[in-house]
Structure formats: C-alpha cells, structure tokens
C-alpha cells in the first residue's frame, strides 16, 4: 500500500507504506521544506537514497537506523567526500576533495575527522603524508613543499579552525596550515611548507626597525623641503611623516599597490616578508614529529639550496637543542628558543666544543634523525592507504 501523507509539522511523505511505516520507495520532505530524502525505505528507516538540504548540499548513499552508514558521497559547497560512513559520521576510509583548487585528503577517518593515516594535498600541490589524530597532523609525518615561486602565500591569521581542508569556514580557499608567523608587528606572511629561515626573527626585527628609522629620516628631510609651500599637500605630508616616525607605515600609493593589507603599525610591505633571497625553484621538506598540526618534537627540515636544521621543534619553530647547516657548509649549533640561538656557537666553521651543550646537541640531532626515519615509514603507510 502507499499514498501521500501530510504530517502535523508541515512535512510530507509520498510513497510505499506498510504497518504504518514508510516502506519501499518514497519521498519524504521535512517541515517547511527543510530538506528532502528520496529513495528506498525499510519499516520507517532510510536504506539507500539521496538527501538534499535546503542549502543544496547532498548525500547519496546507504543508511542505517536513520543515520548515514556504509558507503556514500557528500557534496557540501566546494567539497566532495566519497567513502565510508559510521553512525552518521565520516569513518574508516574516505577521500575529501575541493572541486575548486584540487586540495584533497585521502586516508582514514574517525567520528568525522581525519584520524590514523592519510595524505593531504594542498591547493598549491604541496603535501603532508603521515599520522593524524582528531583532524590534526599528529605523530610522525613528512611535509613536502612545492617550489618557492609556486607555493601559496599565507597571511595569518588564515586558518579559522583546527584543520586546513577540515574547516567548513575556509570554504576551500588557500588551504595552508603551515604559516610560520613573521616578525611581531608585521603582517605574518609566509609560503606554504616553508618554515626554515637563514636569519633569526631577532635579526629580521633589527633590520626591519633600521629600515623604518631610515624611512622616517628620509620622509623628515622631504618634509622640511616642502615646508616653504604652506599648502594642504604639505600638511598631509606632515601627517604621514609623523606616522612614519612613530614606527608606523607611511601611506603611499606604491606601498598600498604592493600590499593592500597594510595598515598602521604594520611597517612597509617589503619589510614584512620573511625571506626575500630564496630562489623561486627552492623546495623544503620536513620529516619528523608533529603535535597539534605543527612541527613539534624532533625532526629534520631541509631546503634544496642546502639550508638544513636537525633537532628539536615547537610550534613550527626551532626550539630546544639542534644544529643548523648553511648552504656554504658552516654550522650554527646549540640551544634555540623560538628560532633564536640562545646558547651555543653561532655560524662558524669551527665545531662547538663546550662539552655539556655539545652532548645535548648531538643527542638532539640523533633523535631528529631517528624521528625522520620513523616519519618516512609512517608516510609510506599513509601513501599506501
């Protein structure tokens, strides 16, 4: 038997019916048009069909006890997930991909989040292969960048949730969770997959301050020349000169053309970039431990131009004991704090001799190499999933 049934809440059902329950094929529309399910039913429960939400999002697949369960495909905005479902959540194995830019995750899931082993491909083509916990990169893994010239430019804060292509809010835009914050007081600008720097944050900050000071002197000189012309223009230049002397950005059309996001207090555009001497073909790889989506623990990061760091990390920065090798073969080793060497030997061809620090650096380098070996194994497992 069957027919059309209208419910008190405004919903309706049209299709097969048995023992007072939907059975066979039928279409059920929620109250006030809140979504629609079309497909097969068994004693009041959906079995196999398509659910369409008012937003246009859809799920096509199998169901159990009123929940998505088994195999199905979800289309949600630009994102498409194809794979297994467990009690209403993405579970076990699946692939989630952005139709707009090719960002993708392929691997295992638990309770709707990446969990176990998987490969994430970012919008610029860079990848992470390794372990995941609760939607975040955690455990051991390998992050490979694309050439610097092709890597996505990141301005922090970019990531609106704990996950890159896990976030519903990012809408599949530039999906790069690696942004390594630039110097305090400037826009955080970095490239996807690049966290190594030949200079420490402290050095960049010094040169940045010098740059602003030089600019303020120059604008001050220009101002004095124009003071004889008591015009509105000179009044305006007084204001901008005052701003620059206070360490804020001078408002110039060229600066705003370079970077439309400059605002007062952020310095000039060209001073906000972490590195300006990296060749466009340079790539960077990190092999090691991860925690809460960031390089944390022991690991090895190496750029194709020869820059290399082996040792301890915290939140995408060199933190703890380690050794930095520069392209010219010189080394810097000792204890780091937030990317800055606080004790040990600065860039020098003569190796570190102070026994206590020497031992700690050696242990950290060995631990980093062990972590790198494990990370490569975990990446292979992730790639085979």
Coordinates of C-alpha atoms in Angstrom, one line a residue:
X1 CA 0.0 0.0 0.0
X2 CA 1.0 3.6 -0.2
X3 CA 0.0 7.2 -1.0
X4 CA 0.6 10.7 0.3
X5 CA 0.7 11.6 3.9
X6 CA 0.9 15.1 5.4
X7 CA 2.3 15.5 8.9
X8 CA 1.3 18.0 11.5
X9 CA 4.7 19.7 11.5
X10 CA 4.3 20.6 7.8
X11 CA 6.3 17.7 6.4
X12 CA 5.0 15.2 3.9
X13 CA 5.7 11.6 2.7
X14 CA 4.7 10.2 -0.7
X15 CA 5.4 6.6 -1.4
X16 CA 5.2 3.0 -0.2
X17 CA 3.7 2.2 3.2
X18 CA 3.5 -0.9 5.4
X19 CA 2.3 -1.4 9.0
X20 CA 2.0 2.4 9.4
X21 CA 5.6 3.0 8.4
X22 CA 7.4 4.1 5.2
X23 CA 8.4 1.0 3.3
X24 CA 9.6 0.5 -0.3
X25 CA 10.3 3.6 -2.4
X26 CA 9.2 7.1 -1.2
X27 CA 10.0 10.8 -0.9
X28 CA 9.9 12.5 2.4
X29 CA 10.0 16.3 2.7
X30 CA 10.8 17.9 6.1
X31 CA 8.7 20.6 7.7
X32 CA 8.5 23.9 5.7
X33 CA 10.7 22.4 3.0
X34 CA 13.6 21.6 5.4
X35 CA 15.4 19.1 3.2
X36 CA 14.2 16.1 1.3
X37 CA 15.0 12.4 1.2
X38 CA 14.3 10.3 -1.9
X39 CA 15.0 6.6 -2.0
X40 CA 14.2 3.2 -0.5
X41 CA 12.8 2.7 2.9
X42 CA 12.5 -0.3 5.3
X43 CA 10.0 -0.2 8.1
X44 CA 10.3 3.6 8.7
X45 CA 14.1 3.9 8.1
X46 CA 16.0 5.2 5.1
X47 CA 18.1 2.4 3.4
X48 CA 19.5 3.8 0.1
X49 CA 18.9 7.2 -1.4
X50 CA 19.6 10.9 -1.7
X51 CA 19.2 13.5 1.0
X52 CA 19.1 17.1 -0.2
X53 CA 19.5 20.0 2.3
X54 CA 17.9 23.5 1.6
X55 CA 21.4 24.9 1.0
X56 CA 21.8 22.5 -1.9
X57 CA 24.2 20.2 -0.1
X58 CA 23.5 16.5 -0.8
X59 CA 24.3 13.0 0.5
X60 CA 23.9 10.0 -1.8
X61 CA 24.4 6.6 -0.2
X62 CA 23.4 4.0 2.3
X63 CA 21.7 4.5 5.7
X64 CA 21.2 2.5 8.9
X65 CA 18.8 3.4 11.8
X66 CA 18.2 6.9 10.4
X67 CA 21.9 7.7 10.1
X68 CA 24.4 7.8 7.2
X69 CA 26.1 4.5 7.4
X70 CA 28.1 2.3 4.9
X71 CA 29.2 3.9 1.7
X72 CA 28.2 7.4 0.5
X73 CA 29.1 10.6 -1.2
X74 CA 28.6 14.0 0.4
X75 CA 28.6 17.3 -1.6
X76 CA 29.0 20.3 0.7
X77 CA 29.7 23.6 -1.1
X78 CA 33.0 23.1 -3.0
X79 CA 33.8 20.0 -1.0
X80 CA 33.1 16.4 -2.0
X81 CA 33.6 13.4 0.3
X82 CA 33.5 9.9 -1.1
X83 CA 33.9 7.0 1.3
X84 CA 32.8 5.1 4.3
X85 CA 30.4 6.4 7.0
X86 CA 29.9 5.1 10.5
X87 CA 26.7 6.0 12.5
X88 CA 26.3 9.4 10.8
X89 CA 30.0 10.4 10.6
X90 CA 32.8 10.0 8.1
X91 CA 34.5 6.9 9.3
X92 CA 37.2 4.4 8.4
X93 CA 38.4 5.3 4.9
X94 CA 37.5 8.2 2.5
X95 CA 38.6 10.9 0.2
X96 CA 37.6 14.6 0.6
X97 CA 38.4 17.0 -2.2
X98 CA 37.8 20.6 -3.1
X99 CA 36.4 20.9 -6.6
X100 CA 37.8 24.5 -6.9
X101 CA 41.5 24.1 -6.3
X102 CA 42.4 20.4 -6.0
X103 CA 43.0 20.5 -2.3
X104 CA 42.4 16.9 -1.1
X105 CA 42.7 14.4 1.9
X106 CA 42.9 10.7 1.3
X107 CA 43.1 8.3 4.2
X108 CA 41.4 7.1 7.4
X109 CA 38.7 8.9 9.4
X110 CA 37.1 8.6 12.8
X111 CA 34.0 10.5 14.1
X112 CA 34.0 12.8 11.0
X113 CA 37.7 13.8 11.3
X114 CA 40.9 12.7 9.8
X115 CA 42.4 10.1 12.1
X116 CA 45.0 7.4 11.7
X117 CA 47.0 7.6 8.4
X118 CA 46.4 9.9 5.4
X119 CA 47.8 12.2 2.7
X120 CA 46.7 15.8 2.5
X121 CA 47.4 17.7 -0.7
X122 CA 47.2 21.5 -0.5
X123 CA 45.9 24.0 -3.1
X124 CA 49.4 24.7 -4.4
X125 CA 50.3 21.0 -4.8
X126 CA 52.4 20.6 -1.6
X127 CA 51.7 17.5 0.5
X128 CA 51.7 16.0 4.0
X129 CA 51.8 12.2 4.4
X130 CA 51.7 10.7 7.8
X131 CA 49.7 10.3 11.0
X132 CA 46.6 12.2 12.2
X133 CA 44.6 12.5 15.4
X134 CA 41.2 14.2 15.7
X135 CA 41.5 16.1 12.4
X136 CA 45.1 17.3 13.0
X137 CA 48.5 16.3 11.9
X138 CA 49.9 14.5 14.9
X139 CA 52.5 11.8 15.4
X140 CA 55.1 11.4 12.6
X141 CA 54.8 12.7 9.1
X142 CA 56.5 14.3 6.0
X143 CA 55.6 17.7 4.7
X144 CA 56.9 18.4 1.2
X145 CA 56.6 21.9 -0.3
X146 CA 56.4 22.8 -4.0
X147 CA 59.0 25.3 -5.4
X148 CA 59.0 28.6 -3.5
X149 CA 57.8 30.5 -6.5
X150 CA 54.7 28.4 -6.8
X151 CA 54.0 28.0 -3.0
X152 CA 50.8 29.6 -1.7
X153 CA 51.4 33.0 0.0
X154 CA 49.9 32.9 3.5
X155 CA 48.8 35.8 5.6
X156 CA 48.0 35.0 9.2
X157 CA 45.6 34.5 10.7
X158 CA 44.3 32.3 7.9
X159 CA 43.1 29.2 9.5
X160 CA 39.7 29.6 11.0
X161 CA 39.5 26.2 12.7
X162 CA 41.7 23.4 13.8
X163 CA 42.0 22.0 10.4
X164 CA 43.0 23.1 6.9
X165 CA 40.8 21.3 4.5
X166 CA 38.9 20.2 7.5
X167 CA 37.4 23.6 8.1
X168 CA 34.0 24.4 6.9
X169 CA 34.8 28.1 7.2
X170 CA 37.8 28.3 4.9
X171 CA 35.4 27.3 2.0
X172 CA 38.3 25.8 0.2
X173 CA 40.4 29.0 -0.3
X174 CA 44.1 28.9 0.3
X175 CA 44.4 25.8 2.5
X176 CA 47.8 26.0 4.2
X177 CA 48.1 25.3 7.9
X178 CA 51.9 25.9 7.9
X179 CA 52.0 29.6 8.2
X180 CA 55.1 30.4 10.2
X181 CA 54.4 33.8 11.8
X182 CA 56.6 36.6 10.6
X183 CA 58.2 39.3 12.8
X184 CA 55.9 40.7 15.5
X185 CA 54.3 43.9 14.4
X186 CA 54.2 43.0 10.7
X187 CA 51.6 41.0 8.7
X188 CA 52.5 37.4 9.1
X189 CA 53.5 36.5 5.5
X190 CA 55.0 33.1 4.6
X191 CA 54.9 30.4 2.0
X192 CA 53.1 27.1 2.3
X193 CA 55.6 24.4 3.5
X194 CA 58.4 26.8 4.3
X195 CA 59.4 27.4 7.9
X196 CA 63.2 27.4 7.8
X197 CA 64.9 30.8 7.8
X198 CA 68.6 31.6 7.3
X199 CA 68.2 34.5 9.7
X200 CA 66.6 34.5 13.1
X201 CA 63.5 36.5 14.0
X202 CA 65.6 38.8 16.1
X203 CA 67.9 39.7 13.2
X204 CA 64.9 40.4 10.9
X205 CA 63.3 42.6 13.6
X206 CA 66.6 44.6 13.9
X207 CA 66.8 45.2 10.1
X208 CA 63.1 46.0 10.0
X209 CA 63.5 48.7 12.7
X210 CA 66.5 50.1 10.9
X211 CA 64.5 50.2 7.7
X212 CA 61.7 52.1 9.3
X213 CA 64.1 54.5 11.0
X214 CA 65.8 55.2 7.7
X215 CA 62.4 55.9 6.0
X216 CA 61.4 58.2 8.8
X217 CA 64.6 60.2 8.4
X218 CA 64.1 60.5 4.6
X219 CA 60.5 61.5 4.9
X220 CA 61.5 64.1 7.6
X221 CA 64.0 65.6 5.1
X222 CA 61.4 65.7 2.3
X223 CA 59.0 67.4 4.7
X224 CA 61.5 70.2 5.6
X225 CA 62.0 70.9 1.9
X226 CA 58.3 71.3 1.3
X227 CA 57.6 73.3 4.4
X228 CA 58.1 76.6 2.5
X229 CA 55.0 75.8 0.5
X230 CA 52.2 76.3 3.0
X231 CA 49.7 74.1 1.2
X232 CA 47.3 71.4 2.0
X233 CA 49.7 68.9 0.4
X234 CA 52.5 69.8 2.9
X235 CA 50.1 69.5 5.8
X236 CA 49.3 66.0 4.6
X237 CA 52.9 65.0 4.2
X238 CA 53.5 66.3 7.8
X239 CA 50.9 63.8 9.0
X240 CA 52.4 60.9 7.1
X241 CA 55.9 61.8 8.2
X242 CA 54.7 61.9 11.8
X243 CA 53.2 58.5 11.3
X244 CA 56.4 57.0 9.9
X245 CA 58.5 58.5 12.7
X246 CA 56.2 56.8 15.2
X247 CA 57.2 53.5 13.6
X248 CA 54.0 53.2 11.5
X249 CA 53.7 52.8 7.8
X250 CA 54.0 55.8 5.6
X251 CA 50.9 55.9 3.5
X252 CA 52.0 55.8 -0.1
X253 CA 50.1 54.6 -3.2
X254 CA 53.0 52.4 -4.2
X255 CA 53.0 50.6 -0.8
X256 CA 49.3 50.1 -1.0
X257 CA 49.6 48.7 -4.5
X258 CA 52.2 46.2 -3.4
X259 CA 50.1 45.0 -0.5
X260 CA 46.5 46.1 0.0
X261 CA 46.5 44.7 3.6
X262 CA 49.0 47.3 5.0
X263 CA 47.5 49.1 7.9
X264 CA 49.1 51.4 10.5
X265 CA 51.6 49.8 12.7
X266 CA 52.5 47.0 10.3
X267 CA 55.5 48.5 8.6
X268 CA 56.2 48.7 4.9
X269 CA 55.2 45.8 2.6
X270 CA 58.6 44.8 1.5
X271 CA 59.8 44.6 5.1
X272 CA 57.1 42.2 6.1
X273 CA 58.3 39.3 4.0
X274 CA 60.3 36.8 5.9
X275 CA 62.9 36.0 3.3
X276 CA 63.5 37.9 0.0
X277 CA 66.5 35.9 -1.2
X278 CA 65.0 32.5 -1.7
X279 CA 65.3 31.2 -5.3
X280 CA 61.9 30.5 -6.9
X281 CA 62.9 26.9 -7.6
X282 CA 63.9 26.1 -4.0
X283 CA 61.8 23.4 -2.2
X284 CA 61.6 22.5 1.5
X285 CA 60.9 19.2 3.2
X286 CA 60.2 18.4 6.9
X287 CA 60.5 14.9 8.2
X288 CA 59.7 14.3 11.8
X289 CA 57.3 14.7 14.7
X290 CA 54.0 16.7 14.7
X291 CA 51.8 17.9 17.5
X292 CA 48.5 19.8 17.2
X293 CA 49.0 20.3 13.4
X294 CA 52.5 21.8 13.8
X295 CA 56.1 20.7 13.7
X296 CA 56.8 19.8 17.3
X297 CA 59.2 17.3 18.9
X298 CA 62.2 16.1 16.9
X299 CA 62.7 16.4 13.2
X300 CA 64.8 17.4 10.2
X301 CA 63.9 20.2 7.8
X302 CA 65.9 20.7 4.7
X303 CA 65.8 23.1 1.8
X304 CA 67.0 22.2 -1.7
X305 CA 69.5 25.1 -1.6
X306 CA 71.4 23.4 1.3
X307 CA 69.9 25.0 4.4
X308 CA 69.2 22.3 6.9
X309 CA 68.1 22.1 10.6
X310 CA 68.2 18.9 12.7
X311 CA 66.9 18.9 16.3
X312 CA 64.0 20.0 18.5
X313 CA 60.9 21.9 17.3
X314 CA 57.9 23.6 18.9
X315 CA 55.0 25.2 17.0
X316 CA 56.8 25.2 13.6
X317 CA 59.9 26.8 15.1
X318 CA 63.4 25.7 16.1
X319 CA 63.1 25.3 19.9
X320 CA 65.4 23.3 22.1
X321 CA 68.8 21.8 21.0
X322 CA 69.8 21.4 17.4
X323 CA 72.2 22.1 14.6
X324 CA 71.7 24.4 11.6
X325 CA 73.8 23.8 8.5
X326 CA 74.0 26.7 6.0
X327 CA 74.4 26.3 2.2
X328 CA 78.1 27.3 2.4
X329 CA 78.8 24.4 4.8
X330 CA 79.1 26.5 8.0
X331 CA 77.2 25.4 11.1
X332 CA 75.3 27.0 14.0
X333 CA 74.5 24.8 16.9
X334 CA 73.3 25.0 20.5
X335 CA 70.1 25.8 22.2
X336 CA 67.3 27.6 20.4
X337 CA 64.3 29.5 21.7
X338 CA 61.6 30.5 19.2
X339 CA 64.0 30.3 16.3
X340 CA 66.8 32.3 18.1
X341 CA 70.1 30.7 19.2
X342 CA 70.3 31.5 22.9
X343 CA 73.4 29.4 23.8
X344 CA 76.0 27.6 21.7
X345 CA 78.1 28.6 18.7
X346 CA 76.9 31.0 16.0
X347 CA 77.6 30.4 12.3
X348 CA 81.2 29.1 12.3
X349 CA 83.4 26.5 10.6
X350 CA 84.9 25.5 13.9
X351 CA 82.7 23.0 15.7
X352 CA 81.2 23.5 19.1
X353 CA 83.5 22.3 21.9
X354 CA 81.7 23.1 25.2
X355 CA 81.0 19.5 26.4
X356 CA 77.6 19.8 28.0
X357 CA 76.0 21.7 25.1
X358 CA 77.9 19.5 22.6
X359 CA 76.4 16.4 24.2
X360 CA 72.9 17.8 24.2
X361 CA 73.2 18.9 20.5
X362 CA 74.5 15.5 19.5
X363 CA 71.6 13.8 21.3
X364 CA 69.0 16.1 19.7
X365 CA 70.5 15.5 16.2
X366 CA 70.4 11.8 16.7
X367 CA 66.8 11.9 18.0
X368 CA 65.9 14.1 15.0
X369 CA 67.4 11.5 12.6
X370 CA 65.5 8.7 14.3
X371 CA 62.3 10.7 14.1
X372 CA 62.9 11.3 10.4
X373 CA 63.4 7.6 9.8
X374 CA 60.1 6.8 11.6
X375 CA 58.3 9.6 9.8
X376 CA 59.3 8.2 6.4
X377 CA 57.9 4.8 7.4
X378 CA 54.6 6.4 8.5
X379 CA 54.5 8.4 5.3
X380 CA 54.8 5.2 3.3
X381 CA 51.9 3.6 5.3
X382 CA 49.8 6.8 4.6
X383 CA 50.6 6.7 0.9
X384 CA 49.5 3.0 0.7
X385 CA 46.1 3.7 2.3

